[in-house]
Amino acid sequence: MRAALVSTLVTATTGAAVLLATSASAGTTLGASAAESGRYFGTAVAANKLSDSTYVGILNREFNMVTAENEMKIDATEPQQGQFSYANADRIVNHARGQGMRVRGHTLAWHSQQPGWMQNMSGTALRNAMLNHVTQVATYYRGKIYAWDVVNEAFADGSTGARRDSNLQRTGDDWIEAAFRAARAADPGAKLCYNDYNTDDWTHAKTQAVYRMVQDFKQRGVPIDCVGLQSHFNSQSPVPSNYQTTLQNFANLGVDVQITELDIEGSGTAQAQNYERVVKACLAVTRCTGITVWGIRDTDSWRSSGTPLLFDGSGNKKAAYTSTLNALNSGGSTVPTSTTTSTTEPTGPTTTTTIPGPGGCTASVSLNSWNGGFVATVKVTAGSSAINGWTVTTNLPSGASVTNAWNADRSGNSGAVQWRNVSYNGRLAAGTSTEFGFQGTGSASGLTPTCAAG
């Protein structure tokens, strides 16, 4: 979310065992109802409101996902270069986990809400400082975060589809990719998201530009798992008629879609109908894994004069709450659930092994290992001729087991595991490459993948 400018199931790879809030019966609260279709329903939380009993009562009753409103942003977590501050963010994370809720991390790299020291940097120094920030914060919360908004709001408004002109953009056009790669290395169990506003209408240039970036990342094996649509709506920026189309088209790229900062200005029946439209659009898209509203009560909102949330200033349920709950209870496609459990720090070096395979492709693996676990990144390269598909076999050592994977379909979790391309990364021109990855427990030392085309 932008701090001052109005514009505008559940898959769990948190790196730790996941506890789902179970105090409410399905059908009676937002979180419990969303969980029935494998999704989450979350809210943004401010640490200074955790002493408000009405606020906390609604939070604990209704939601099963939490996003820190400002406490995980750059100025809050690294106010002085190299000096990190997590106290307020920890209050939110600890409260959420204590209640069986999960946490979305927001945000690791952003042109806004930078501390003064970062605002005054440029070039290589800024790039290195940004990557260090991503690495340090993601490592600190490793195993506690469901999904990170790795990069926030990097595209400009308007009709050009251009990147936003920012100090980060001026460090080089690959800065977003670099941030995602750093985040994967630091917290391999978390989902990695790109988050932006005014990307709800499929016809808009900004939406198309983000789509092309995600498509490119998936084709080249850049680690991206999800796209966040902020979805701030009002009379000047209403819920578009093609909103579900936008969600589905992003999902078709092989990423999850999350509605990350939903608020809809208005009141009464019109507001209630708009919330219902958004929820039903998410439920209709299998990979729309959850919805977060940006605040609890209207008075907690960054745009409070527009009364955009589900509870009024006294904490009473509004008509929009009822329409949202009814829409959630109408059901939707179920999102598969998986968990990973590694929480230890990396201790081993990265190694790469390349083994030529039959059928016109080769596979190489880079390992990031620690005591009790590893992340493997496998690079598939076409030979002298183009290929239309590939299968990679990895023979895992005894005691090793796959717990999570991305960018490939797999058969088996241990021993001889076969990996096949998914729809977007099977066709490779001669000499070109794609990547997939997986996380596991045990040791993968000596892993030697083989590749077959077709």
Short mmCIF file of C-alpha atoms in Angstrom, two decimals, residues 82-378:
data_model
loop_
_atom_site.label_atom_id
_atom_site.label_comp_id
_atom_site.label_asym_id
_atom_site.label_seq_id
_atom_site.Cartn_x
_atom_site.Cartn_y
_atom_site.Cartn_z
CA GLY A 82 23.06 -1.93 8.80
CA GLN A 83 21.04 -1.45 12.00
CA PHE A 84 17.86 -3.48 11.91
CA SER A 85 14.81 -2.96 14.11
CA TYR A 86 12.14 -5.65 14.35
CA ALA A 87 10.33 -4.92 17.64
CA ASN A 88 7.05 -3.63 16.20
CA ALA A 89 7.00 -6.16 13.36
CA ASP A 90 7.67 -8.91 15.88
CA ARG A 91 4.63 -7.80 17.91
CA ILE A 92 2.43 -8.44 14.89
CA VAL A 93 4.13 -11.66 13.81
CA ASN A 94 4.07 -13.11 17.32
CA HIS A 95 0.44 -12.17 17.86
CA ALA A 96 -0.58 -13.74 14.56
CA ARG A 97 1.32 -16.95 15.11
CA GLY A 98 0.02 -17.17 18.67
CA GLN A 99 -3.51 -17.10 17.25
CA GLY A 100 -2.81 -19.70 14.58
CA MET A 101 -2.74 -17.11 11.80
CA ARG A 102 -0.17 -16.84 9.06
CA VAL A 103 1.71 -13.73 7.96
CA ARG A 104 2.27 -11.97 4.64
CA GLY A 105 5.52 -10.00 4.65
CA HIS A 106 5.16 -6.47 3.26
CA THR A 107 7.48 -5.30 1.73
CA LEU A 108 11.18 -5.96 1.02
CA ALA A 109 11.97 -3.55 -1.84
CA TRP A 110 10.05 -0.37 -2.63
CA HIS A 111 10.73 3.10 -3.93
CA SER A 112 8.63 4.62 -1.12
CA GLN A 113 8.99 4.68 2.67
CA GLN A 114 12.74 4.37 2.37
CA PRO A 115 14.81 5.69 5.27
CA GLY A 116 16.79 8.84 4.61
CA TRP A 117 20.07 7.02 4.24
CA MET A 118 18.66 4.92 1.39
CA GLN A 119 16.96 7.86 -0.32
CA ASN A 120 20.36 9.52 -0.64
CA MET A 121 22.06 6.52 -2.27
CA SER A 122 22.32 5.55 -5.92
CA GLY A 123 23.97 3.13 -8.31
CA THR A 124 25.94 0.13 -7.12
CA ALA A 125 25.89 1.26 -3.49
CA LEU A 126 22.09 1.41 -3.51
CA ARG A 127 21.80 -1.94 -5.32
CA ASN A 128 24.02 -3.63 -2.74
CA ALA A 129 22.16 -1.97 0.13
CA MET A 130 18.81 -3.11 -1.28
CA LEU A 131 19.99 -6.69 -1.70
CA ASN A 132 21.44 -6.71 1.79
CA HIS A 133 18.14 -5.44 3.18
CA VAL A 134 16.19 -8.15 1.34
CA THR A 135 18.60 -10.81 2.56
CA GLN A 136 18.75 -9.69 6.19
CA VAL A 137 15.01 -9.17 6.71
CA ALA A 138 13.94 -12.31 4.87
CA THR A 139 16.54 -14.35 6.75
CA TYR A 140 15.43 -12.93 10.10
CA TYR A 141 11.83 -14.01 9.46
CA ARG A 142 12.72 -17.23 7.71
CA GLY A 143 10.17 -19.91 8.50
CA LYS A 144 7.59 -17.42 9.80
CA ILE A 145 6.28 -15.84 6.58
CA TYR A 146 3.73 -17.37 4.21
CA ALA A 147 4.44 -14.96 1.36
CA TRP A 148 6.65 -11.92 0.81
CA ASP A 149 5.76 -8.89 -1.26
CA VAL A 150 9.34 -8.88 -2.51
CA VAL A 151 8.92 -5.85 -4.76
CA ASN A 152 6.13 -3.29 -4.46
CA GLU A 153 4.79 -0.83 -7.04
CA ALA A 154 7.62 -0.84 -9.58
CA PHE A 155 5.49 0.16 -12.59
CA ALA A 156 4.27 3.62 -13.56
CA ASP A 157 0.66 4.64 -13.98
CA GLY A 158 -0.57 5.80 -17.36
CA SER A 159 -0.64 4.40 -20.85
CA THR A 160 3.02 3.60 -21.46
CA GLY A 161 3.44 0.41 -19.45
CA ALA A 162 6.85 1.67 -18.36
CA ARG A 163 8.73 0.99 -15.17
CA ARG A 164 8.44 3.65 -12.49
CA ASP A 165 11.37 6.06 -12.51
CA SER A 166 12.84 5.51 -9.04
CA ASN A 167 16.24 5.33 -7.39
CA LEU A 168 15.96 1.52 -7.45
CA GLN A 169 15.05 1.42 -11.14
CA ARG A 170 18.05 3.59 -11.92
CA THR A 171 20.36 0.90 -10.49
CA GLY A 172 19.55 -1.21 -13.56
CA ASP A 173 16.56 -2.82 -15.23
CA ASP A 174 17.31 -6.17 -13.59
CA TRP A 175 16.83 -4.89 -10.03
CA ILE A 176 13.47 -6.64 -9.57
CA GLU A 177 14.89 -9.96 -10.68
CA ALA A 178 17.87 -9.49 -8.37
CA ALA A 179 15.56 -8.83 -5.42
CA PHE A 180 13.56 -12.00 -6.10
CA ARG A 181 16.67 -14.14 -6.37
CA ALA A 182 18.00 -12.74 -3.09
CA ALA A 183 14.67 -13.40 -1.38
CA ARG A 184 14.58 -17.02 -2.59
CA ALA A 185 18.06 -17.63 -1.25
CA ALA A 186 17.21 -16.05 2.11
CA ASP A 187 13.79 -17.66 2.66
CA PRO A 188 13.33 -20.57 0.24
CA GLY A 189 10.12 -21.76 1.88
CA ALA A 190 8.14 -18.52 1.45
CA LYS A 191 6.10 -17.63 -1.59
CA LEU A 192 7.57 -14.67 -3.45
CA CYS A 193 5.12 -12.08 -4.81
CA TYR A 194 5.13 -8.96 -6.93
CA ASN A 195 2.56 -6.45 -5.59
CA ASP A 196 1.04 -3.37 -7.26
CA TYR A 197 -2.04 -1.13 -7.52
CA ASN A 198 -4.14 -0.20 -10.58
CA THR A 199 -3.49 -3.61 -12.09
CA ASP A 200 -7.09 -4.81 -11.79
CA ASP A 201 -8.32 -3.96 -15.31
CA TRP A 202 -6.97 -6.40 -17.89
CA THR A 203 -6.99 -3.76 -20.64
CA HIS A 204 -4.77 -1.27 -18.81
CA ALA A 205 -1.17 -0.80 -19.98
CA LYS A 206 0.14 -1.15 -16.43
CA THR A 207 -1.60 -4.51 -16.01
CA GLN A 208 -0.18 -5.72 -19.31
CA ALA A 209 3.31 -4.58 -18.35
CA VAL A 210 3.24 -6.49 -15.06
CA TYR A 211 1.87 -9.52 -16.90
CA ARG A 212 4.76 -9.42 -19.39
CA MET A 213 7.29 -9.19 -16.58
CA VAL A 214 5.82 -12.20 -14.77
CA GLN A 215 5.65 -14.13 -18.03
CA ASP A 216 9.30 -13.35 -18.69
CA PHE A 217 10.32 -14.35 -15.17
CA LYS A 218 8.52 -17.68 -15.46
CA GLN A 219 10.06 -18.40 -18.85
CA ARG A 220 13.58 -17.67 -17.59
CA GLY A 221 13.24 -19.39 -14.22
CA VAL A 222 13.35 -16.24 -12.10
CA PRO A 223 11.78 -17.28 -8.76
CA ILE A 224 8.31 -15.73 -8.60
CA ASP A 225 5.36 -17.56 -7.06
CA CYS A 226 2.54 -15.04 -6.87
CA VAL A 227 1.15 -11.71 -8.00
CA GLY A 228 -0.61 -9.37 -5.58
CA LEU A 229 -3.37 -7.06 -6.78
CA GLN A 230 -3.91 -4.32 -4.21
CA SER A 231 -7.47 -3.63 -5.42
CA HIS A 232 -8.20 -0.21 -3.92
CA PHE A 233 -11.58 0.74 -5.39
CA ASN A 234 -13.73 3.87 -5.36
CA SER A 235 -16.14 5.68 -7.70
CA GLN A 236 -13.25 6.95 -9.83
CA SER A 237 -11.60 3.53 -9.89
CA PRO A 238 -14.43 0.97 -9.68
CA VAL A 239 -14.24 -2.81 -9.74
CA PRO A 240 -13.66 -3.48 -13.46
CA SER A 241 -16.00 -5.76 -15.36
CA ASN A 242 -13.02 -7.89 -16.45
CA TYR A 243 -11.58 -8.31 -12.92
CA GLN A 244 -11.95 -12.11 -12.93
CA THR A 245 -10.29 -12.22 -16.36
CA THR A 246 -7.29 -10.40 -14.91
CA LEU A 247 -7.02 -12.85 -12.02
CA GLN A 248 -7.32 -15.84 -14.34
CA ASN A 249 -4.80 -14.58 -16.89
CA PHE A 250 -2.13 -14.09 -14.22
CA ALA A 251 -2.95 -17.51 -12.77
CA ASN A 252 -2.52 -19.04 -16.22
CA LEU A 253 1.15 -18.04 -16.08
CA GLY A 254 1.63 -20.57 -13.28
CA VAL A 255 1.59 -18.19 -10.32
CA ASP A 256 -0.82 -17.77 -7.44
CA VAL A 257 -2.92 -14.62 -7.37
CA GLN A 258 -3.63 -12.82 -4.11
CA ILE A 259 -5.87 -9.81 -3.47
CA THR A 260 -3.59 -8.03 -1.05
CA GLU A 261 -4.99 -4.64 0.06
CA LEU A 262 -8.69 -4.68 -0.69
CA ASP A 263 -10.82 -1.71 0.29
CA ILE A 264 -13.91 -0.36 -1.50
CA GLU A 265 -15.17 3.12 -0.71
CA GLY A 266 -18.91 3.52 -0.32
CA SER A 267 -21.74 2.30 1.86
CA GLY A 268 -24.88 0.23 1.92
CA THR A 269 -26.01 -2.02 -0.90
CA ALA A 270 -23.64 -0.70 -3.56
CA GLN A 271 -20.56 -1.33 -1.40
CA ALA A 272 -21.86 -4.75 -0.37
CA GLN A 273 -22.39 -5.76 -4.00
CA ASN A 274 -18.88 -4.68 -4.96
CA TYR A 275 -17.32 -6.74 -2.17
CA GLU A 276 -19.40 -9.70 -3.30
CA ARG A 277 -18.15 -9.28 -6.88
CA VAL A 278 -14.51 -9.29 -5.78
CA VAL A 279 -14.89 -12.34 -3.56
CA LYS A 280 -16.76 -14.33 -6.19
CA ALA A 281 -14.14 -13.47 -8.79
CA CYS A 282 -11.43 -14.87 -6.52
CA LEU A 283 -13.42 -18.00 -5.76
CA ALA A 284 -13.86 -18.63 -9.48
CA VAL A 285 -10.09 -18.75 -10.06
CA THR A 286 -8.41 -21.84 -8.66
CA ARG A 287 -5.09 -20.10 -8.04
CA CYS A 288 -6.60 -17.06 -6.33
CA THR A 289 -5.43 -18.21 -2.92
CA GLY A 290 -6.70 -15.48 -0.63
CA ILE A 291 -7.97 -11.98 0.10
CA THR A 292 -6.61 -9.37 2.51
CA VAL A 293 -8.57 -6.25 3.41
CA TRP A 294 -6.46 -3.21 4.27
CA GLY A 295 -7.66 -2.63 7.81
CA ILE A 296 -10.41 -3.79 10.15
CA ARG A 297 -12.73 -0.87 11.00
CA ASP A 298 -13.46 2.12 8.80
CA THR A 299 -11.67 4.32 11.31
CA ASP A 300 -8.52 2.19 10.95
CA SER A 301 -8.35 2.76 7.19
CA TRP A 302 -5.84 4.97 5.40
CA ARG A 303 -8.88 6.33 3.51
CA SER A 304 -11.27 6.42 6.46
CA SER A 305 -13.47 9.21 5.05
CA GLY A 306 -14.56 6.78 2.34
CA THR A 307 -15.72 4.16 4.91
CA PRO A 308 -14.16 1.39 2.77
CA LEU A 309 -13.98 -1.61 5.13
CA LEU A 310 -16.21 -4.37 6.51
CA PHE A 311 -16.69 -3.01 10.05
CA ASP A 312 -17.78 0.48 11.10
CA GLY A 313 -15.82 2.62 13.54
CA SER A 314 -17.48 0.94 16.51
CA GLY A 315 -16.61 -2.52 15.25
CA ASN A 316 -20.11 -3.41 14.03
CA LYS A 317 -20.51 -5.62 10.97
CA LYS A 318 -21.62 -3.70 7.89
CA ALA A 319 -23.72 -4.86 4.96
CA ALA A 320 -20.44 -5.39 3.11
CA TYR A 321 -19.38 -7.89 5.79
CA THR A 322 -22.55 -9.91 5.31
CA SER A 323 -22.23 -9.96 1.52
CA THR A 324 -18.58 -10.99 1.81
CA LEU A 325 -19.35 -13.81 4.23
CA ASN A 326 -22.25 -15.03 2.10
CA ALA A 327 -20.03 -15.02 -0.99
CA LEU A 328 -17.34 -17.01 0.82
CA ASN A 329 -19.96 -19.51 1.97
CA SER A 330 -21.16 -19.95 -1.60
CA GLY A 331 -17.97 -21.94 -2.15
CA GLY A 332 -15.36 -22.06 -4.86
CA SER A 333 -12.55 -24.13 -6.24
CA THR A 334 -10.26 -25.71 -3.68
CA VAL A 335 -6.61 -24.73 -3.54
CA PRO A 336 -4.23 -27.58 -2.62
CA THR A 337 -2.40 -27.33 0.69
CA SER A 338 1.25 -28.15 1.31
CA THR A 339 3.71 -27.32 4.06
CA THR A 340 7.44 -27.24 4.55
CA THR A 341 9.27 -27.47 7.84
CA SER A 342 12.87 -26.34 7.42
CA THR A 343 13.90 -23.47 9.71
CA THR A 344 17.68 -23.80 10.02
CA GLU A 345 20.25 -21.45 8.56
CA PRO A 346 22.31 -22.39 5.47
CA THR A 347 25.68 -23.87 6.39
CA GLY A 348 26.94 -25.55 3.24
CA PRO A 349 28.44 -24.10 0.04
CA THR A 350 26.66 -23.99 -3.28
CA THR A 351 27.77 -26.69 -5.69
CA THR A 352 26.88 -27.29 -9.32
CA THR A 353 26.97 -30.54 -11.24
CA THR A 354 26.23 -30.89 -14.96
CA ILE A 355 25.37 -34.23 -16.52
CA PRO A 356 24.64 -34.55 -20.26
CA GLY A 357 21.37 -36.37 -20.87
CA PRO A 358 19.92 -38.23 -23.81
CA GLY A 359 17.41 -36.71 -26.17
CA GLY A 360 18.78 -33.23 -26.72
CA CYS A 361 18.92 -31.59 -23.29
CA THR A 362 21.17 -31.34 -20.25
CA ALA A 363 20.45 -30.61 -16.60
CA SER A 364 22.61 -28.98 -13.95
CA VAL A 365 21.88 -28.41 -10.28
CA SER A 366 22.94 -25.75 -7.79
CA LEU A 367 22.55 -26.67 -4.13
CA ASN A 368 22.07 -24.38 -1.17
CA SER A 369 22.46 -26.73 1.79
CA TRP A 370 22.17 -26.48 5.55
CA ASN A 371 22.10 -28.93 8.43
CA GLY A 372 18.99 -31.00 7.77
CA GLY A 373 17.83 -29.48 4.50
CA PHE A 374 18.55 -27.97 1.10
CA VAL A 375 17.19 -26.02 -1.84
CA ALA A 376 18.05 -27.32 -5.31
CA THR A 377 17.81 -25.12 -8.41
CA VAL A 378 17.88 -27.21 -11.58
#
